[in-house]
Structures are given as C-alpha cells and as structure tokens.
PDB file of C-alpha atoms in Angstrom:
ATOM      1  CA  UNK Y 153       8.731  35.778 -29.712  1.00  0.00           C
ATOM      2  CA  UNK Y 154       8.814  32.167 -28.508  1.00  0.00           C
ATOM      3  CA  UNK Y 155       6.683  30.619 -25.754  1.00  0.00           C
ATOM      4  CA  UNK Y 156       9.500  30.546 -23.174  1.00  0.00           C
ATOM      5  CA  UNK Y 157      10.075  34.275 -23.509  1.00  0.00           C
ATOM      6  CA  UNK Y 158       6.370  35.041 -23.131  1.00  0.00           C
ATOM      7  CA  UNK Y 159       5.981  32.870 -20.014  1.00  0.00           C
ATOM      8  CA  UNK Y 160       9.111  34.399 -18.459  1.00  0.00           C
ATOM      9  CA  UNK Y 161       7.757  37.907 -19.117  1.00  0.00           C
ATOM     10  CA  UNK Y 162       4.489  37.034 -17.420  1.00  0.00           C
ATOM     11  CA  UNK Y 163       6.202  35.364 -14.477  1.00  0.00           C
ATOM     12  CA  UNK Y 164       8.724  38.167 -13.925  1.00  0.00           C
ATOM     13  CA  UNK Y 165       7.292  41.630 -14.660  1.00  0.00           C
ATOM     14  CA  UNK Y 166       9.643  44.632 -14.731  1.00  0.00           C
ATOM     15  CA  UNK Y 167      10.910  45.646 -11.290  1.00  0.00           C
ATOM     16  CA  UNK Y 168       9.225  49.064 -11.314  1.00  0.00           C
ATOM     17  CA  UNK Y 169       5.803  47.643 -12.166  1.00  0.00           C
ATOM     18  CA  UNK Y 170       6.061  44.962  -9.502  1.00  0.00           C
ATOM     19  CA  UNK Y 171       6.886  47.396  -6.690  1.00  0.00           C
ATOM     20  CA  UNK Y 172       4.067  49.777  -7.564  1.00  0.00           C
ATOM     21  CA  UNK Y 173       1.398  47.076  -7.853  1.00  0.00           C
ATOM     22  CA  UNK Y 174       2.332  44.795  -4.954  1.00  0.00           C
ATOM     23  CA  UNK Y 175       0.810  45.631  -1.576  1.00  0.00           C
ATOM     24  CA  UNK Y 176       2.949  45.390   1.543  1.00  0.00           C
ATOM     25  CA  UNK Y 177       2.315  41.991   3.123  1.00  0.00           C
ATOM     26  CA  UNK Y 178       3.184  41.361   6.732  1.00  0.00           C
ATOM     27  CA  UNK Y 179       3.205  37.804   8.071  1.00  0.00           C
ATOM     28  CA  UNK Y 180       1.485  37.443  11.401  1.00  0.00           C
ATOM     29  CA  UNK Y 181       2.061  34.474  13.712  1.00  0.00           C
ATOM     30  CA  UNK Y 182      -0.692  31.904  14.150  1.00  0.00           C
ATOM     31  CA  UNK Y 183      -2.592  32.363  17.386  1.00  0.00           C
ATOM     32  CA  UNK Y 184      -5.459  29.899  17.082  1.00  0.00           C
ATOM     33  CA  UNK Y 185      -3.541  26.757  18.061  1.00  0.00           C
ATOM     34  CA  UNK Y 186      -0.868  25.894  20.555  1.00  0.00           C
ATOM     35  CA  UNK Y 187       1.870  23.438  19.593  1.00  0.00           C
ATOM     36  CA  UNK Y 188       4.918  22.619  21.676  1.00  0.00           C
ATOM     37  CA  UNK Y 189       8.109  23.014  19.671  1.00  0.00           C
ATOM     38  CA  UNK Y 190       9.323  19.438  20.292  1.00  0.00           C
ATOM     39  CA  UNK Y 191       5.942  17.697  20.041  1.00  0.00           C
ATOM     40  CA  UNK Y 192       4.651  15.942  16.925  1.00  0.00           C
ATOM     41  CA  UNK Y 193       1.051  16.722  15.961  1.00  0.00           C
ATOM     42  CA  UNK Y 194      -1.426  13.905  16.590  1.00  0.00           C
ATOM     43  CA  UNK Y 195      -2.511  12.212  13.341  1.00  0.00           C
ATOM     44  CA  UNK Y 196      -6.195  12.228  12.440  1.00  0.00           C
ATOM     45  CA  UNK Y 197      -7.837   8.839  13.042  1.00  0.00           C
ATOM     46  CA  UNK Y 198      -9.676   7.017  11.579  1.00  0.00           C
ATOM     47  CA  UNK Y 199      -8.328   7.841   8.158  1.00  0.00           C
ATOM     48  CA  UNK Y 200      -8.861   6.160   4.795  1.00  0.00           C
ATOM     49  CA  UNK Y 201      -7.581   6.492   1.225  1.00  0.00           C
ATOM     50  CA  UNK Y 202      -8.655   4.676  -1.949  1.00  0.00           C
ATOM     51  CA  UNK Y 203      -7.265   4.392  -5.483  1.00  0.00           C
ATOM     52  CA  UNK Y 204      -8.193   2.209  -8.501  1.00  0.00           C
ATOM     53  CA  UNK Y 205      -6.260   1.262 -11.634  1.00  0.00           C
ATOM     54  CA  UNK Y 206      -6.959  -0.747 -14.768  1.00  0.00           C
ATOM     55  CA  UNK Y 207      -4.942  -3.967 -14.417  1.00  0.00           C
ATOM     56  CA  UNK Y 208      -1.674  -3.496 -16.297  1.00  0.00           C
ATOM     57  CA  UNK Y 209       1.950  -4.480 -15.680  1.00  0.00           C
ATOM     58  CA  UNK Y 210       2.804  -1.009 -14.278  1.00  0.00           C
ATOM     59  CA  UNK Y 211       0.170  -1.118 -11.504  1.00  0.00           C
ATOM     60  CA  UNK Y 212       2.387  -2.621  -8.742  1.00  0.00           C
ATOM     61  CA  UNK Y 213       4.880   0.212  -9.289  1.00  0.00           C
ATOM     62  CA  UNK Y 214       2.108   2.830  -9.227  1.00  0.00           C
ATOM     63  CA  UNK Y 215       0.648   1.312  -6.061  1.00  0.00           C
ATOM     64  CA  UNK Y 216       4.099   1.401  -4.432  1.00  0.00           C
ATOM     65  CA  UNK Y 217       4.642   5.068  -5.323  1.00  0.00           C
ATOM     66  CA  UNK Y 218       1.191   6.202  -4.177  1.00  0.00           C
ATOM     67  CA  UNK Y 219       1.422   4.142  -0.987  1.00  0.00           C
ATOM     68  CA  UNK Y 220       4.749   5.657   0.079  1.00  0.00           C
ATOM     69  CA  UNK Y 221       3.258   9.118  -0.198  1.00  0.00           C
ATOM     70  CA  UNK Y 222      -0.048   8.222   1.417  1.00  0.00           C
ATOM     71  CA  UNK Y 223       1.468   6.458   4.455  1.00  0.00           C
ATOM     72  CA  UNK Y 224       3.544   9.570   5.084  1.00  0.00           C
ATOM     73  CA  UNK Y 225       0.492  11.819   4.832  1.00  0.00           C
ATOM     74  CA  UNK Y 226      -1.453   9.482   7.123  1.00  0.00           C
ATOM     75  CA  UNK Y 227       1.451   9.583   9.623  1.00  0.00           C
ATOM     76  CA  UNK Y 228       1.118   5.850  10.232  1.00  0.00           C
ATOM     77  CA  UNK Y 229       3.576   4.870  12.972  1.00  0.00           C
ATOM     78  CA  UNK Y 230       4.301   1.341  11.720  1.00  0.00           C
ATOM     79  CA  UNK Y 231       7.083   0.137   9.453  1.00  0.00           C
ATOM     80  CA  UNK Y 232       6.254   1.936   6.214  1.00  0.00           C
ATOM     81  CA  UNK Y 233       8.833   0.019   4.175  1.00  0.00           C
ATOM     82  CA  UNK Y 234       7.209  -3.285   5.176  1.00  0.00           C
ATOM     83  CA  UNK Y 235       3.740  -1.925   4.393  1.00  0.00           C
ATOM     84  CA  UNK Y 236       4.865  -0.703   0.956  1.00  0.00           C
ATOM     85  CA  UNK Y 237       6.455  -4.083   0.182  1.00  0.00           C
ATOM     86  CA  UNK Y 238       3.307  -5.922   1.289  1.00  0.00           C
ATOM     87  CA  UNK Y 239       1.099  -3.721  -0.876  1.00  0.00           C
ATOM     88  CA  UNK Y 240       3.398  -4.219  -3.853  1.00  0.00           C
ATOM     89  CA  UNK Y 241       3.226  -8.025  -3.436  1.00  0.00           C
ATOM     90  CA  UNK Y 242      -0.555  -8.211  -3.019  1.00  0.00           C
ATOM     91  CA  UNK Y 243      -1.175  -5.872  -5.975  1.00  0.00           C
ATOM     92  CA  UNK Y 244       1.353  -7.824  -8.073  1.00  0.00           C
ATOM     93  CA  UNK Y 245      -0.547 -11.047  -7.240  1.00  0.00           C
ATOM     94  CA  UNK Y 246      -3.770  -9.430  -8.460  1.00  0.00           C
ATOM     95  CA  UNK Y 247      -2.125  -8.268 -11.694  1.00  0.00           C
ATOM     96  CA  UNK Y 248      -0.471 -11.661 -12.327  1.00  0.00           C
ATOM     97  CA  UNK Y 249      -3.487 -13.854 -11.538  1.00  0.00           C
ATOM     98  CA  UNK Y 250      -6.481 -11.807 -12.682  1.00  0.00           C
ATOM     99  CA  UNK Y 251      -5.566 -10.661 -16.175  1.00  0.00           C
ATOM    100  CA  UNK Y 252      -7.972  -7.807 -16.888  1.00  0.00           C
ATOM    101  CA  UNK Y 253     -10.323  -5.526 -15.020  1.00  0.00           C
ATOM    102  CA  UNK Y 254      -9.832  -3.013 -12.237  1.00  0.00           C
ATOM    103  CA  UNK Y 255      -7.747  -3.396  -9.087  1.00  0.00           C
ATOM    104  CA  UNK Y 256      -8.624  -1.175  -6.145  1.00  0.00           C
ATOM    105  CA  UNK Y 257      -6.326  -0.337  -3.221  1.00  0.00           C
ATOM    106  CA  UNK Y 258      -7.732   0.996   0.048  1.00  0.00           C
ATOM    107  CA  UNK Y 259      -5.602   2.022   3.030  1.00  0.00           C
ATOM    108  CA  UNK Y 260      -7.264   2.645   6.398  1.00  0.00           C
ATOM    109  CA  UNK Y 261      -5.765   3.457   9.780  1.00  0.00           C
ATOM    110  CA  UNK Y 262      -8.091   3.051  12.766  1.00  0.00           C
ATOM    111  CA  UNK Y 263      -8.062   4.794  16.163  1.00  0.00           C
ATOM    112  CA  UNK Y 264      -5.432   2.330  17.473  1.00  0.00           C
ATOM    113  CA  UNK Y 265      -3.175   3.031  14.450  1.00  0.00           C
ATOM    114  CA  UNK Y 266      -3.802  -0.434  12.994  1.00  0.00           C
ATOM    115  CA  UNK Y 267      -3.325  -0.301   9.214  1.00  0.00           C
ATOM    116  CA  UNK Y 268      -5.775  -2.171   6.985  1.00  0.00           C
ATOM    117  CA  UNK Y 269      -4.674  -2.793   3.406  1.00  0.00           C
ATOM    118  CA  UNK Y 270      -7.505  -3.907   1.097  1.00  0.00           C
ATOM    119  CA  UNK Y 271      -6.789  -4.980  -2.473  1.00  0.00           C
ATOM    120  CA  UNK Y 272      -9.943  -5.738  -4.467  1.00  0.00           C
ATOM    121  CA  UNK Y 273      -9.913  -7.406  -7.883  1.00  0.00           C
ATOM    122  CA  UNK Y 274     -12.604  -8.902 -10.164  1.00  0.00           C
ATOM    123  CA  UNK Y 275     -11.541 -12.551  -9.781  1.00  0.00           C
ATOM    124  CA  UNK Y 276     -13.733 -14.490  -7.341  1.00  0.00           C
ATOM    125  CA  UNK Y 277     -12.131 -16.201  -4.359  1.00  0.00           C
ATOM    126  CA  UNK Y 278     -12.244 -19.964  -3.875  1.00  0.00           C
ATOM    127  CA  UNK Y 279     -11.015 -22.721  -1.533  1.00  0.00           C
ATOM    128  CA  UNK Y 280      -7.586 -22.545  -3.213  1.00  0.00           C
ATOM    129  CA  UNK Y 281      -7.253 -19.012  -1.877  1.00  0.00           C
ATOM    130  CA  UNK Y 282      -7.805 -20.273   1.673  1.00  0.00           C
ATOM    131  CA  UNK Y 283      -4.881 -22.673   1.171  1.00  0.00           C
ATOM    132  CA  UNK Y 284      -2.684 -19.912  -0.225  1.00  0.00           C
ATOM    133  CA  UNK Y 285      -3.477 -17.636   2.716  1.00  0.00           C
ATOM    134  CA  UNK Y 286      -2.687 -20.491   5.106  1.00  0.00           C
ATOM    135  CA  UNK Y 287       0.796 -20.722   3.612  1.00  0.00           C
ATOM    136  CA  UNK Y 288       0.359 -23.658   1.299  1.00  0.00           C
ATOM    137  CA  UNK Y 289       1.464 -21.996  -1.941  1.00  0.00           C
ATOM    138  CA  UNK Y 290       3.243 -18.981  -3.358  1.00  0.00           C
ATOM    139  CA  UNK Y 291       5.826 -16.628  -1.928  1.00  0.00           C
ATOM    140  CA  UNK Y 292       3.905 -13.341  -2.091  1.00  0.00           C
ATOM    141  CA  UNK Y 293       1.589 -14.072   0.806  1.00  0.00           C
ATOM    142  CA  UNK Y 294       4.387 -15.855   2.695  1.00  0.00           C
ATOM    143  CA  UNK Y 295       6.266 -12.558   2.497  1.00  0.00           C
ATOM    144  CA  UNK Y 296       3.187 -10.723   3.825  1.00  0.00           C
ATOM    145  CA  UNK Y 297       3.307 -12.835   6.993  1.00  0.00           C
ATOM    146  CA  UNK Y 298       7.084 -12.439   7.349  1.00  0.00           C
ATOM    147  CA  UNK Y 299       6.737  -8.664   7.203  1.00  0.00           C
ATOM    148  CA  UNK Y 300       4.145  -8.622   9.984  1.00  0.00           C
ATOM    149  CA  UNK Y 301       0.889  -8.706   8.038  1.00  0.00           C
ATOM    150  CA  UNK Y 302      -2.134 -10.879   8.790  1.00  0.00           C
ATOM    151  CA  UNK Y 303      -3.901 -11.762   5.525  1.00  0.00           C
ATOM    152  CA  UNK Y 304      -7.530 -12.765   4.996  1.00  0.00           C
ATOM    153  CA  UNK Y 305     -10.076 -12.485   2.188  1.00  0.00           C
ATOM    154  CA  UNK Y 306     -13.776 -11.873   1.696  1.00  0.00           C
ATOM    155  CA  UNK Y 307     -16.139 -11.307  -1.264  1.00  0.00           C
ATOM    156  CA  UNK Y 308     -15.965  -7.780  -2.672  1.00  0.00           C
ATOM    157  CA  UNK Y 309     -18.676  -5.337  -1.579  1.00  0.00           C
ATOM    158  CA  UNK Y 310     -19.716  -4.951  -5.227  1.00  0.00           C
ATOM    159  CA  UNK Y 311     -20.623  -8.645  -5.364  1.00  0.00           C
ATOM    160  CA  UNK Y 312     -18.046  -9.265  -8.110  1.00  0.00           C
ATOM    161  CA  UNK Y 313     -14.577 -10.439  -7.157  1.00  0.00           C
ATOM    162  CA  UNK Y 314     -12.769 -10.582  -3.851  1.00  0.00           C
ATOM    163  CA  UNK Y 315     -10.859  -8.399  -1.421  1.00  0.00           C
ATOM    164  CA  UNK Y 316      -7.570  -9.463   0.144  1.00  0.00           C
ATOM    165  CA  UNK Y 317      -7.195  -7.700   3.495  1.00  0.00           C
ATOM    166  CA  UNK Y 318      -3.873  -7.363   5.269  1.00  0.00           C
ATOM    167  CA  UNK Y 319      -3.863  -6.103   8.838  1.00  0.00           C
ATOM    168  CA  UNK Y 320      -0.677  -4.517  10.203  1.00  0.00           C
ATOM    169  CA  UNK Y 321      -0.182  -3.544  13.831  1.00  0.00           C
ATOM    170  CA  UNK Y 322       1.742  -0.416  14.752  1.00  0.00           C
ATOM    171  CA  UNK Y 323       4.957  -1.055  16.680  1.00  0.00           C
ATOM    172  CA  UNK Y 324       4.639  -1.699  20.396  1.00  0.00           C
ATOM    173  CA  UNK Y 325       6.291   0.710  22.808  1.00  0.00           C
ATOM    174  CA  UNK Y 326       9.197  -1.686  23.353  1.00  0.00           C
ATOM    175  CA  UNK Y 327       9.083  -3.567  20.033  1.00  0.00           C
ATOM    176  CA  UNK Y 328      11.243  -3.061  16.992  1.00  0.00           C
ATOM    177  CA  UNK Y 329       9.825  -1.519  13.828  1.00  0.00           C
ATOM    178  CA  UNK Y 330      12.165  -3.386  11.493  1.00  0.00           C
ATOM    179  CA  UNK Y 331      11.504  -6.816  10.057  1.00  0.00           C
ATOM    180  CA  UNK Y 332      14.069  -9.289   8.878  1.00  0.00           C
ATOM    181  CA  UNK Y 333      12.959 -11.543   6.071  1.00  0.00           C
ATOM    182  CA  UNK Y 334      14.627 -14.816   5.187  1.00  0.00           C
ATOM    183  CA  UNK Y 335      13.834 -16.774   2.059  1.00  0.00           C
ATOM    184  CA  UNK Y 336      11.550 -19.827   2.342  1.00  0.00           C
TER     185      UNK Y 336
END
C-alpha cells in the first residue's frame, strides 16, 4: 500500500465508523461581544511585528511578501501598496550596500495609525547617509519620499550598525490614499 492510500484512509474513515464515533455538534451563536453588521472592528493599537533574515539576494522579495500579509493583519489604514514598495526599496538598499550579516525589519503602528518601518543592518551610518536621506544620491530613498514616507536614521540599538526609519501617515479624512510617482 502506498503512502497516499494510507493518508487517504486515515483522513476519510468508512462512513459507518464516522457516524458512530462522531458526537452531534451544534453551533451556538457568539453572545460575548456585540458587533454591528456594517461596522469594521477597531484594529488593536499600538501593534508591532519583527522579522530578521540573513542578507541574501532573495530578502527584498521575502520582505515584500511578509509585509503584504502583516499590513493586512495589522489593518493599517494607509496605502499598503506604497508601504510595501517602500519596504522593498529600503531592504534592497541594505542587501545591495551591506554585503553580509543580518537585516531586520520591524513594522509598528501607533495609536494614531502612523506606520513606522525600521530596517536595521550591520553597516554603520555616516555623513554620506545624511546626504542620501536629504535627496543627494540614489533613487531608492527618493522613491520613499515620493510615496509619502519620511526617512531618517539612527545607530542600531545593538550598538552595531544602523536603523533606517520610515514614517508613513495614514490617509487624512479628505485626502487620497493613492500616490503617483514620476521618475527623477
């Protein structure tokens, strides 16, 4: 007997055996919370998520995939596509410019639904980084600003390396949540 046949037999017992062994289950409605049918549940705030990867070429793609899922779970009200693109660019910069080590991604949403994106890598920051963040070089951080992010940096909490922080505001009540990006 092959493995597929054994697993199917375990997953689907004979009809007579199933009926005799299975108790009658009755679903009862939830009574401990009240939710209006048309109302969205309020997301939990503050909320934070963290993930680390060894620096490899596939890390920007992994960060993008995990971020899409996590922003949905966090129920962040901002432009998720812009946030995912920003994270991909900042993580790609770390992979391209650091070489080896660990890159860490932290997403945090505060009580006002402001999203903080922290990307920490082992390469120390320097005055050149200030120029890059001010818009003097590169297209990755230029794109961050175009998509609505405010970038800054500080030494990593571990004492080794730096953290690039991008702050993204949620949409205003009257503002648009889409961003148009034109090439530099």
